[in-house]
Amino acid sequence: MDVPMQAFAPNKELKIGNGSNGTCVYVGVMEDGSEVAVKRTLTQSGEDTAENEKNILNLIKTDEFPFIVSYRNFFRDDTFTYLIVDLCEEDLKNYICSQSIDYLQQVGPRMINEILTGITFLHDRQILHRDLKPPNILVDIEGRMRLADFGISRVLKEDETTHLTDPKGTQNWMPAEVIGSINSSKKCRFKKKSDVQVVGMIAFFILSQGKHPFGTSPDCMGNILKGNPVNLGNLDDLHARQFISWLIRHDINDRPYAHEALEHSFVNNN
């Protein structure tokens, strides 16, 4: 393969994660000695998403921005496609489980600020993420949040505000309008504020040490659809509760854009 790699072997000892469409993630080493994550996907089942992710990462020049995973290379063989990105320490889901609630409530506003900064960066370039969730946010060696996994992301045309699409995403981490489209078998009208509602869910996940504002399965999806955040009242910090409530509003028109959320005093102490 014509890729500047010093070492890569897709074996279980070097496997660090799994994804959809038969995706497996392994550790590799580039010729310059830097460690990378190699996302290997069966070509037949996941070529479209792998190619789409490559195109998105190429489009946004991730090496110039600290809150998006950095893209290194892409190649394919007869069986698999391989997407190479910088290696991070762990994903947000695992990171949250390893920290104390006191620590998370202390650094949570900074973490949420970095996620919103990443989303603002994407939205300013007309990119909708469409699959935000804790496993798709990585934590680098310096503790920064990095958005990852752009397999179903889409780029709006310059004059567009809505992407009309089949409803996609991950159970319990979909905005209300996507779940409503699934139930009605209609196309989904996905907007920038659709991403923002899920950021609100992730913000609660951080501050509550891994809980979801809309509860657990099997009720979570229904609660999102009805606008019923059953766990929000369990958040003792009224300032945090008000902020998250704003992000997860049921009516999409009542939610802020990501850049507006960044101006809220909970995540902006300047």
PDB file of N, CA, C and O in Angstrom, residues 193-269:
ATOM      1  N   LYS A 193     -29.350  23.334  14.271  1.00  0.00           N
ATOM      2  CA  LYS A 193     -29.867  23.234  15.639  1.00  0.00           C
ATOM      3  C   LYS A 193     -30.227  21.793  16.018  1.00  0.00           C
ATOM      4  O   LYS A 193     -30.425  21.505  17.203  1.00  0.00           O
ATOM      5  N   SER A 194     -30.307  20.901  15.034  1.00  0.00           N
ATOM      6  CA  SER A 194     -30.499  19.481  15.345  1.00  0.00           C
ATOM      7  C   SER A 194     -29.253  18.938  16.038  1.00  0.00           C
ATOM      8  O   SER A 194     -29.343  18.205  17.032  1.00  0.00           O
ATOM      9  N   ASP A 195     -28.082  19.279  15.523  1.00  0.00           N
ATOM     10  CA  ASP A 195     -26.832  18.916  16.205  1.00  0.00           C
ATOM     11  C   ASP A 195     -26.789  19.487  17.619  1.00  0.00           C
ATOM     12  O   ASP A 195     -26.330  18.828  18.559  1.00  0.00           O
ATOM     13  N   VAL A 196     -27.279  20.712  17.782  1.00  0.00           N
ATOM     14  CA  VAL A 196     -27.184  21.393  19.075  1.00  0.00           C
ATOM     15  C   VAL A 196     -27.988  20.662  20.145  1.00  0.00           C
ATOM     16  O   VAL A 196     -27.556  20.574  21.304  1.00  0.00           O
ATOM     17  N   GLN A 197     -29.153  20.122  19.798  1.00  0.00           N
ATOM     18  CA  GLN A 197     -29.927  19.402  20.815  1.00  0.00           C
ATOM     19  C   GLN A 197     -29.126  18.221  21.358  1.00  0.00           C
ATOM     20  O   GLN A 197     -29.137  17.961  22.568  1.00  0.00           O
ATOM     21  N   VAL A 198     -28.415  17.534  20.499  1.00  0.00           N
ATOM     22  CA  VAL A 198     -27.626  16.389  20.965  1.00  0.00           C
ATOM     23  C   VAL A 198     -26.426  16.858  21.788  1.00  0.00           C
ATOM     24  O   VAL A 198     -26.035  16.193  22.751  1.00  0.00           O
ATOM     25  N   VAL A 199     -25.849  18.007  21.446  1.00  0.00           N
ATOM     26  CA  VAL A 199     -24.791  18.564  22.300  1.00  0.00           C
ATOM     27  C   VAL A 199     -25.326  18.793  23.712  1.00  0.00           C
ATOM     28  O   VAL A 199     -24.641  18.543  24.703  1.00  0.00           O
ATOM     29  N   GLY A 200     -26.565  19.246  23.833  1.00  0.00           N
ATOM     30  CA  GLY A 200     -27.173  19.420  25.144  1.00  0.00           C
ATOM     31  C   GLY A 200     -27.268  18.115  25.914  1.00  0.00           C
ATOM     32  O   GLY A 200     -27.023  18.070  27.131  1.00  0.00           O
ATOM     33  N   MET A 201     -27.628  17.042  25.213  1.00  0.00           N
ATOM     34  CA  MET A 201     -27.674  15.728  25.859  1.00  0.00           C
ATOM     35  C   MET A 201     -26.283  15.320  26.331  1.00  0.00           C
ATOM     36  O   MET A 201     -26.111  14.777  27.438  1.00  0.00           O
ATOM     37  N   ILE A 202     -25.279  15.572  25.500  1.00  0.00           N
ATOM     38  CA  ILE A 202     -23.900  15.216  25.857  1.00  0.00           C
ATOM     39  C   ILE A 202     -23.408  16.073  27.024  1.00  0.00           C
ATOM     40  O   ILE A 202     -22.680  15.586  27.901  1.00  0.00           O
ATOM     41  N   ALA A 203     -23.801  17.339  27.052  1.00  0.00           N
ATOM     42  CA  ALA A 203     -23.428  18.207  28.172  1.00  0.00           C
ATOM     43  C   ALA A 203     -23.955  17.639  29.491  1.00  0.00           C
ATOM     44  O   ALA A 203     -23.243  17.606  30.508  1.00  0.00           O
ATOM     45  N   PHE A 204     -25.204  17.182  29.492  1.00  0.00           N
ATOM     46  CA  PHE A 204     -25.774  16.565  30.695  1.00  0.00           C
ATOM     47  C   PHE A 204     -25.016  15.283  31.032  1.00  0.00           C
ATOM     48  O   PHE A 204     -24.735  15.009  32.212  1.00  0.00           O
ATOM     49  N   PHE A 205     -24.684  14.502  30.017  1.00  0.00           N
ATOM     50  CA  PHE A 205     -23.921  13.259  30.197  1.00  0.00           C
ATOM     51  C   PHE A 205     -22.609  13.534  30.923  1.00  0.00           C
ATOM     52  O   PHE A 205     -22.208  12.797  31.826  1.00  0.00           O
ATOM     53  N   ILE A 206     -21.938  14.626  30.550  1.00  0.00           N
ATOM     54  CA  ILE A 206     -20.671  14.994  31.185  1.00  0.00           C
ATOM     55  C   ILE A 206     -20.891  15.382  32.645  1.00  0.00           C
ATOM     56  O   ILE A 206     -20.222  14.867  33.556  1.00  0.00           O
ATOM     57  N   LEU A 207     -21.824  16.260  32.892  1.00  0.00           N
ATOM     58  CA  LEU A 207     -22.014  16.829  34.236  1.00  0.00           C
ATOM     59  C   LEU A 207     -22.636  15.845  35.221  1.00  0.00           C
ATOM     60  O   LEU A 207     -22.523  16.018  36.431  1.00  0.00           O
ATOM     61  N   SER A 208     -23.302  14.814  34.702  1.00  0.00           N
ATOM     62  CA  SER A 208     -23.971  13.834  35.568  1.00  0.00           C
ATOM     63  C   SER A 208     -23.195  12.526  35.665  1.00  0.00           C
ATOM     64  O   SER A 208     -23.701  11.549  36.197  1.00  0.00           O
ATOM     65  N   GLN A 209     -21.977  12.501  35.128  1.00  0.00           N
ATOM     66  CA  GLN A 209     -21.130  11.303  35.122  1.00  0.00           C
ATOM     67  C   GLN A 209     -21.795  10.130  34.399  1.00  0.00           C
ATOM     68  O   GLN A 209     -21.816   9.007  34.860  1.00  0.00           O
ATOM     69  N   GLY A 210     -22.332  10.427  33.215  1.00  0.00           N
ATOM     70  CA  GLY A 210     -22.774   9.348  32.341  1.00  0.00           C
ATOM     71  C   GLY A 210     -24.259   9.103  32.240  1.00  0.00           C
ATOM     72  O   GLY A 210     -24.682   8.103  31.654  1.00  0.00           O
ATOM     73  N   LYS A 211     -25.075  10.004  32.767  1.00  0.00           N
ATOM     74  CA  LYS A 211     -26.528   9.822  32.655  1.00  0.00           C
ATOM     75  C   LYS A 211     -27.068  10.606  31.452  1.00  0.00           C
ATOM     76  O   LYS A 211     -26.391  11.459  30.886  1.00  0.00           O
ATOM     77  N   HIS A 212     -28.295  10.300  31.079  1.00  0.00           N
ATOM     78  CA  HIS A 212     -28.938  10.923  29.922  1.00  0.00           C
ATOM     79  C   HIS A 212     -30.107  11.778  30.409  1.00  0.00           C
ATOM     80  O   HIS A 212     -30.886  11.329  31.253  1.00  0.00           O
ATOM     81  N   PRO A 213     -30.252  13.004  29.896  1.00  0.00           N
ATOM     82  CA  PRO A 213     -31.347  13.849  30.394  1.00  0.00           C
ATOM     83  C   PRO A 213     -32.727  13.282  30.114  1.00  0.00           C
ATOM     84  O   PRO A 213     -33.684  13.597  30.832  1.00  0.00           O
ATOM     85  N   PHE A 214     -32.843  12.455  29.076  1.00  0.00           N
ATOM     86  CA  PHE A 214     -34.153  11.902  28.709  1.00  0.00           C
ATOM     87  C   PHE A 214     -34.356  10.473  29.215  1.00  0.00           C
ATOM     88  O   PHE A 214     -35.263   9.781  28.754  1.00  0.00           O
ATOM     89  N   GLY A 215     -33.525  10.049  30.158  1.00  0.00           N
ATOM     90  CA  GLY A 215     -33.724   8.735  30.758  1.00  0.00           C
ATOM     91  C   GLY A 215     -33.023   7.616  30.015  1.00  0.00           C
ATOM     92  O   GLY A 215     -32.137   7.840  29.194  1.00  0.00           O
ATOM     93  N   THR A 216     -33.420   6.404  30.306  1.00  0.00           N
ATOM     94  CA  THR A 216     -32.775   5.220  29.751  1.00  0.00           C
ATOM     95  C   THR A 216     -33.728   4.485  28.806  1.00  0.00           C
ATOM     96  O   THR A 216     -34.931   4.730  28.790  1.00  0.00           O
ATOM     97  N   SER A 217     -33.170   3.568  28.019  1.00  0.00           N
ATOM     98  CA  SER A 217     -33.999   2.720  27.152  1.00  0.00           C
ATOM     99  C   SER A 217     -34.887   1.833  28.021  1.00  0.00           C
ATOM    100  O   SER A 217     -34.480   1.432  29.117  1.00  0.00           O
ATOM    101  N   PRO A 218     -36.077   1.512  27.584  1.00  0.00           N
ATOM    102  CA  PRO A 218     -36.651   1.810  26.263  1.00  0.00           C
ATOM    103  C   PRO A 218     -37.401   3.138  26.171  1.00  0.00           C
ATOM    104  O   PRO A 218     -38.010   3.424  25.149  1.00  0.00           O
ATOM    105  N   ASP A 219     -37.356   3.959  27.228  1.00  0.00           N
ATOM    106  CA  ASP A 219     -38.167   5.182  27.255  1.00  0.00           C
ATOM    107  C   ASP A 219     -37.463   6.405  26.667  1.00  0.00           C
ATOM    108  O   ASP A 219     -38.114   7.412  26.384  1.00  0.00           O
ATOM    109  N   CYS A 220     -36.153   6.333  26.523  1.00  0.00           N
ATOM    110  CA  CYS A 220     -35.376   7.514  26.157  1.00  0.00           C
ATOM    111  C   CYS A 220     -35.824   8.130  24.834  1.00  0.00           C
ATOM    112  O   CYS A 220     -36.065   9.341  24.747  1.00  0.00           O
ATOM    113  N   MET A 221     -35.948   7.325  23.797  1.00  0.00           N
ATOM    114  CA  MET A 221     -36.315   7.849  22.476  1.00  0.00           C
ATOM    115  C   MET A 221     -37.694   8.510  22.519  1.00  0.00           C
ATOM    116  O   MET A 221     -37.906   9.585  21.936  1.00  0.00           O
ATOM    117  N   GLY A 222     -38.633   7.882  23.217  1.00  0.00           N
ATOM    118  CA  GLY A 222     -39.967   8.459  23.347  1.00  0.00           C
ATOM    119  C   GLY A 222     -39.951   9.768  24.108  1.00  0.00           C
ATOM    120  O   GLY A 222     -40.676  10.711  23.765  1.00  0.00           O
ATOM    121  N   ASN A 223     -39.117   9.852  25.136  1.00  0.00           N
ATOM    122  CA  ASN A 223     -39.019  11.087  25.907  1.00  0.00           C
ATOM    123  C   ASN A 223     -38.418  12.219  25.080  1.00  0.00           C
ATOM    124  O   ASN A 223     -38.830  13.380  25.208  1.00  0.00           O
ATOM    125  N   ILE A 224     -37.420  11.895  24.253  1.00  0.00           N
ATOM    126  CA  ILE A 224     -36.866  12.917  23.361  1.00  0.00           C
ATOM    127  C   ILE A 224     -37.953  13.415  22.419  1.00  0.00           C
ATOM    128  O   ILE A 224     -38.125  14.622  22.206  1.00  0.00           O
ATOM    129  N   LEU A 225     -38.703  12.491  21.847  1.00  0.00           N
ATOM    130  CA  LEU A 225     -39.758  12.846  20.898  1.00  0.00           C
ATOM    131  C   LEU A 225     -40.822  13.722  21.551  1.00  0.00           C
ATOM    132  O   LEU A 225     -41.328  14.668  20.924  1.00  0.00           O
ATOM    133  N   LYS A 226     -41.145  13.462  22.807  1.00  0.00           N
ATOM    134  CA  LYS A 226     -42.183  14.221  23.510  1.00  0.00           C
ATOM    135  C   LYS A 226     -41.646  15.485  24.185  1.00  0.00           C
ATOM    136  O   LYS A 226     -42.424  16.286  24.705  1.00  0.00           O
ATOM    137  N   GLY A 227     -40.317  15.646  24.203  1.00  0.00           N
ATOM    138  CA  GLY A 227     -39.739  16.789  24.896  1.00  0.00           C
ATOM    139  C   GLY A 227     -39.856  16.660  26.400  1.00  0.00           C
ATOM    140  O   GLY A 227     -40.194  17.624  27.094  1.00  0.00           O
ATOM    141  N   ASN A 228     -39.556  15.465  26.915  1.00  0.00           N
ATOM    142  CA  ASN A 228     -39.746  15.166  28.332  1.00  0.00           C
ATOM    143  C   ASN A 228     -38.407  14.782  28.977  1.00  0.00           C
ATOM    144  O   ASN A 228     -38.107  13.596  29.146  1.00  0.00           O
ATOM    145  N   PRO A 229     -37.578  15.757  29.362  1.00  0.00           N
ATOM    146  CA  PRO A 229     -36.260  15.454  29.968  1.00  0.00           C
ATOM    147  C   PRO A 229     -36.393  15.038  31.426  1.00  0.00           C
ATOM    148  O   PRO A 229     -36.242  15.841  32.346  1.00  0.00           O
ATOM    149  N   VAL A 230     -36.672  13.774  31.653  1.00  0.00           N
ATOM    150  CA  VAL A 230     -37.053  13.277  32.972  1.00  0.00           C
ATOM    151  C   VAL A 230     -35.946  13.410  34.013  1.00  0.00           C
ATOM    152  O   VAL A 230     -36.231  13.441  35.219  1.00  0.00           O
ATOM    153  N   ASN A 231     -34.691  13.475  33.595  1.00  0.00           N
ATOM    154  CA  ASN A 231     -33.578  13.533  34.550  1.00  0.00           C
ATOM    155  C   ASN A 231     -33.016  14.940  34.753  1.00  0.00           C
ATOM    156  O   ASN A 231     -32.135  15.128  35.601  1.00  0.00           O
ATOM    157  N   LEU A 232     -33.500  15.897  34.008  1.00  0.00           N
ATOM    158  CA  LEU A 232     -32.894  17.230  34.057  1.00  0.00           C
ATOM    159  C   LEU A 232     -32.959  17.828  35.461  1.00  0.00           C
ATOM    160  O   LEU A 232     -32.022  18.486  35.911  1.00  0.00           O
ATOM    161  N   GLY A 233     -34.042  17.584  36.174  1.00  0.00           N
ATOM    162  CA  GLY A 233     -34.201  18.130  37.513  1.00  0.00           C
ATOM    163  C   GLY A 233     -33.223  17.570  38.525  1.00  0.00           C
ATOM    164  O   GLY A 233     -33.071  18.125  39.625  1.00  0.00           O
ATOM    165  N   ASN A 234     -32.531  16.467  38.178  1.00  0.00           N
ATOM    166  CA  ASN A 234     -31.555  15.878  39.091  1.00  0.00           C
ATOM    167  C   ASN A 234     -30.232  16.627  39.091  1.00  0.00           C
ATOM    168  O   ASN A 234     -29.350  16.327  39.910  1.00  0.00           O
ATOM    169  N   LEU A 235     -30.082  17.577  38.168  1.00  0.00           N
ATOM    170  CA  LEU A 235     -28.859  18.366  38.109  1.00  0.00           C
ATOM    171  C   LEU A 235     -28.966  19.508  39.115  1.00  0.00           C
ATOM    172  O   LEU A 235     -29.796  20.403  38.985  1.00  0.00           O
ATOM    173  N   ASP A 236     -28.143  19.471  40.149  1.00  0.00           N
ATOM    174  CA  ASP A 236     -28.261  20.431  41.260  1.00  0.00           C
ATOM    175  C   ASP A 236     -27.896  21.857  40.856  1.00  0.00           C
ATOM    176  O   ASP A 236     -28.466  22.814  41.390  1.00  0.00           O
ATOM    177  N   ASP A 237     -26.952  22.011  39.953  1.00  0.00           N
ATOM    178  CA  ASP A 237     -26.487  23.333  39.544  1.00  0.00           C
ATOM    179  C   ASP A 237     -27.550  23.993  38.668  1.00  0.00           C
ATOM    180  O   ASP A 237     -27.773  23.595  37.521  1.00  0.00           O
ATOM    181  N   LEU A 238     -28.237  24.996  39.194  1.00  0.00           N
ATOM    182  CA  LEU A 238     -29.331  25.645  38.465  1.00  0.00           C
ATOM    183  C   LEU A 238     -28.832  26.341  37.200  1.00  0.00           C
ATOM    184  O   LEU A 238     -29.540  26.386  36.186  1.00  0.00           O
ATOM    185  N   HIS A 239     -27.622  26.891  37.255  1.00  0.00           N
ATOM    186  CA  HIS A 239     -27.028  27.549  36.093  1.00  0.00           C
ATOM    187  C   HIS A 239     -26.818  26.541  34.964  1.00  0.00           C
ATOM    188  O   HIS A 239     -27.168  26.787  33.804  1.00  0.00           O
ATOM    189  N   ALA A 240     -26.277  25.381  35.321  1.00  0.00           N
ATOM    190  CA  ALA A 240     -26.066  24.316  34.341  1.00  0.00           C
ATOM    191  C   ALA A 240     -27.397  23.800  33.807  1.00  0.00           C
ATOM    192  O   ALA A 240     -27.555  23.550  32.610  1.00  0.00           O
ATOM    193  N   ARG A 241     -28.374  23.653  34.702  1.00  0.00           N
ATOM    194  CA  ARG A 241     -29.683  23.144  34.288  1.00  0.00           C
ATOM    195  C   ARG A 241     -30.352  24.075  33.281  1.00  0.00           C
ATOM    196  O   ARG A 241     -30.930  23.637  32.287  1.00  0.00           O
ATOM    197  N   GLN A 242     -30.256  25.369  33.546  1.00  0.00           N
ATOM    198  CA  GLN A 242     -30.852  26.352  32.637  1.00  0.00           C
ATOM    199  C   GLN A 242     -30.182  26.307  31.270  1.00  0.00           C
ATOM    200  O   GLN A 242     -30.839  26.369  30.222  1.00  0.00           O
ATOM    201  N   PHE A 243     -28.863  26.171  31.272  1.00  0.00           N
ATOM    202  CA  PHE A 243     -28.103  26.121  30.024  1.00  0.00           C
ATOM    203  C   PHE A 243     -28.476  24.890  29.200  1.00  0.00           C
ATOM    204  O   PHE A 243     -28.780  24.983  28.002  1.00  0.00           O
ATOM    205  N   ILE A 244     -28.488  23.723  29.843  1.00  0.00           N
ATOM    206  CA  ILE A 244     -28.802  22.491  29.120  1.00  0.00           C
ATOM    207  C   ILE A 244     -30.250  22.495  28.645  1.00  0.00           C
ATOM    208  O   ILE A 244     -30.550  22.063  27.530  1.00  0.00           O
ATOM    209  N   SER A 245     -31.155  23.008  29.472  1.00  0.00           N
ATOM    210  CA  SER A 245     -32.552  23.100  29.078  1.00  0.00           C
ATOM    211  C   SER A 245     -32.712  23.903  27.796  1.00  0.00           C
ATOM    212  O   SER A 245     -33.547  23.577  26.937  1.00  0.00           O
ATOM    213  N   TRP A 246     -31.915  24.952  27.651  1.00  0.00           N
ATOM    214  CA  TRP A 246     -31.942  25.788  26.440  1.00  0.00           C
ATOM    215  C   TRP A 246     -31.513  24.990  25.212  1.00  0.00           C
ATOM    216  O   TRP A 246     -32.148  25.050  24.159  1.00  0.00           O
ATOM    217  N   LEU A 247     -30.463  24.192  25.353  1.00  0.00           N
ATOM    218  CA  LEU A 247     -29.942  23.430  24.219  1.00  0.00           C
ATOM    219  C   LEU A 247     -30.885  22.316  23.781  1.00  0.00           C
ATOM    220  O   LEU A 247     -30.962  21.998  22.589  1.00  0.00           O
ATOM    221  N   ILE A 248     -31.594  21.707  24.735  1.00  0.00           N
ATOM    222  CA  ILE A 248     -32.401  20.527  24.400  1.00  0.00           C
ATOM    223  C   ILE A 248     -33.881  20.856  24.202  1.00  0.00           C
ATOM    224  O   ILE A 248     -34.723  19.945  24.189  1.00  0.00           O
ATOM    225  N   ARG A 249     -34.210  22.119  24.020  1.00  0.00           N
ATOM    226  CA  ARG A 249     -35.616  22.491  23.808  1.00  0.00           C
ATOM    227  C   ARG A 249     -36.248  21.630  22.704  1.00  0.00           C
ATOM    228  O   ARG A 249     -35.628  21.356  21.671  1.00  0.00           O
ATOM    229  N   HIS A 250     -37.496  21.268  22.929  1.00  0.00           N
ATOM    230  CA  HIS A 250     -38.180  20.399  21.975  1.00  0.00           C
ATOM    231  C   HIS A 250     -38.414  21.099  20.644  1.00  0.00           C
ATOM    232  O   HIS A 250     -38.181  20.510  19.579  1.00  0.00           O
ATOM    233  N   ASP A 251     -38.849  22.324  20.681  1.00  0.00           N
ATOM    234  CA  ASP A 251     -39.067  23.107  19.462  1.00  0.00           C
ATOM    235  C   ASP A 251     -37.714  23.584  18.944  1.00  0.00           C
ATOM    236  O   ASP A 251     -37.000  24.322  19.627  1.00  0.00           O
ATOM    237  N   ILE A 252     -37.371  23.174  17.753  1.00  0.00           N
ATOM    238  CA  ILE A 252     -36.052  23.501  17.203  1.00  0.00           C
ATOM    239  C   ILE A 252     -35.822  25.004  17.126  1.00  0.00           C
ATOM    240  O   ILE A 252     -34.688  25.482  17.263  1.00  0.00           O
ATOM    241  N   ASN A 253     -36.879  25.773  16.948  1.00  0.00           N
ATOM    242  CA  ASN A 253     -36.732  27.231  16.855  1.00  0.00           C
ATOM    243  C   ASN A 253     -36.373  27.872  18.188  1.00  0.00           C
ATOM    244  O   ASN A 253     -35.892  29.008  18.225  1.00  0.00           O
ATOM    245  N   ASP A 254     -36.600  27.149  19.291  1.00  0.00           N
ATOM    246  CA  ASP A 254     -36.284  27.674  20.622  1.00  0.00           C
ATOM    247  C   ASP A 254     -34.855  27.355  21.056  1.00  0.00           C
ATOM    248  O   ASP A 254     -34.400  27.843  22.086  1.00  0.00           O
ATOM    249  N   ARG A 255     -34.155  26.522  20.298  1.00  0.00           N
ATOM    250  CA  ARG A 255     -32.775  26.191  20.629  1.00  0.00           C
ATOM    251  C   ARG A 255     -31.825  27.252  20.074  1.00  0.00           C
ATOM    252  O   ARG A 255     -32.128  27.886  19.062  1.00  0.00           O
ATOM    253  N   PRO A 256     -30.661  27.400  20.685  1.00  0.00           N
ATOM    254  CA  PRO A 256     -29.671  28.328  20.138  1.00  0.00           C
ATOM    255  C   PRO A 256     -28.882  27.667  19.012  1.00  0.00           C
ATOM    256  O   PRO A 256     -28.863  26.441  18.881  1.00  0.00           O
ATOM    257  N   TYR A 257     -28.230  28.481  18.209  1.00  0.00           N
ATOM    258  CA  TYR A 257     -27.166  27.974  17.351  1.00  0.00           C
ATOM    259  C   TYR A 257     -25.949  27.710  18.243  1.00  0.00           C
ATOM    260  O   TYR A 257     -25.850  28.226  19.363  1.00  0.00           O
ATOM    261  N   ALA A 258     -25.001  26.926  17.744  1.00  0.00           N
ATOM    262  CA  ALA A 258     -23.825  26.594  18.554  1.00  0.00           C
ATOM    263  C   ALA A 258     -23.049  27.839  18.960  1.00  0.00           C
ATOM    264  O   ALA A 258     -22.600  27.960  20.104  1.00  0.00           O
ATOM    265  N   HIS A 259     -22.908  28.789  18.056  1.00  0.00           N
ATOM    266  CA  HIS A 259     -22.147  29.999  18.394  1.00  0.00           C
ATOM    267  C   HIS A 259     -22.878  30.846  19.437  1.00  0.00           C
ATOM    268  O   HIS A 259     -22.246  31.535  20.239  1.00  0.00           O
ATOM    269  N   GLU A 260     -24.199  30.778  19.452  1.00  0.00           N
ATOM    270  CA  GLU A 260     -24.966  31.492  20.480  1.00  0.00           C
ATOM    271  C   GLU A 260     -24.798  30.805  21.831  1.00  0.00           C
ATOM    272  O   GLU A 260     -24.669  31.475  22.869  1.00  0.00           O
ATOM    273  N   ALA A 261     -24.806  29.474  21.840  1.00  0.00           N
ATOM    274  CA  ALA A 261     -24.623  28.733  23.089  1.00  0.00           C
ATOM    275  C   ALA A 261     -23.260  29.027  23.708  1.00  0.00           C
ATOM    276  O   ALA A 261     -23.119  29.071  24.933  1.00  0.00           O
ATOM    277  N   LEU A 262     -22.261  29.250  22.874  1.00  0.00           N
ATOM    278  CA  LEU A 262     -20.917  29.551  23.365  1.00  0.00           C
ATOM    279  C   LEU A 262     -20.855  30.867  24.137  1.00  0.00           C
ATOM    280  O   LEU A 262     -19.923  31.091  24.915  1.00  0.00           O
ATOM    281  N   GLU A 263     -21.828  31.742  23.922  1.00  0.00           N
ATOM    282  CA  GLU A 263     -21.836  33.030  24.605  1.00  0.00           C
ATOM    283  C   GLU A 263     -22.467  32.946  25.998  1.00  0.00           C
ATOM    284  O   GLU A 263     -22.402  33.904  26.776  1.00  0.00           O
ATOM    285  N   HIS A 264     -23.066  31.795  26.319  1.00  0.00           N
ATOM    286  CA  HIS A 264     -23.716  31.642  27.627  1.00  0.00           C
ATOM    287  C   HIS A 264     -22.670  31.618  28.726  1.00  0.00           C
ATOM    288  O   HIS A 264     -21.587  31.013  28.584  1.00  0.00           O
ATOM    289  N   SER A 265     -22.972  32.244  29.841  1.00  0.00           N
ATOM    290  CA  SER A 265     -21.997  32.384  30.922  1.00  0.00           C
ATOM    291  C   SER A 265     -21.588  31.056  31.546  1.00  0.00           C
ATOM    292  O   SER A 265     -20.523  30.969  32.160  1.00  0.00           O
ATOM    293  N   PHE A 266     -22.398  30.016  31.385  1.00  0.00           N
ATOM    294  CA  PHE A 266     -22.003  28.719  31.963  1.00  0.00           C
ATOM    295  C   PHE A 266     -20.744  28.164  31.303  1.00  0.00           C
ATOM    296  O   PHE A 266     -19.941  27.500  31.957  1.00  0.00           O
ATOM    297  N   VAL A 267     -20.577  28.396  30.021  1.00  0.00           N
ATOM    298  CA  VAL A 267     -19.409  27.865  29.308  1.00  0.00           C
ATOM    299  C   VAL A 267     -18.436  28.959  28.876  1.00  0.00           C
ATOM    300  O   VAL A 267     -17.411  28.667  28.259  1.00  0.00           O
ATOM    301  N   ASN A 268     -18.765  30.203  29.189  1.00  0.00           N
ATOM    302  CA  ASN A 268     -17.915  31.317  28.778  1.00  0.00           C
ATOM    303  C   ASN A 268     -17.712  32.250  29.960  1.00  0.00           C
ATOM    304  O   ASN A 268     -18.578  33.045  30.317  1.00  0.00           O
ATOM    305  N   ASN A 269     -16.536  32.143  30.571  1.00  0.00           N
ATOM    306  CA  ASN A 269     -16.240  32.936  31.751  1.00  0.00           C
ATOM    307  C   ASN A 269     -15.554  34.266  31.420  1.00  0.00           C
ATOM    308  O   ASN A 269     -15.180  35.011  32.322  1.00  0.00           O
TER     309      ASN A 269
END
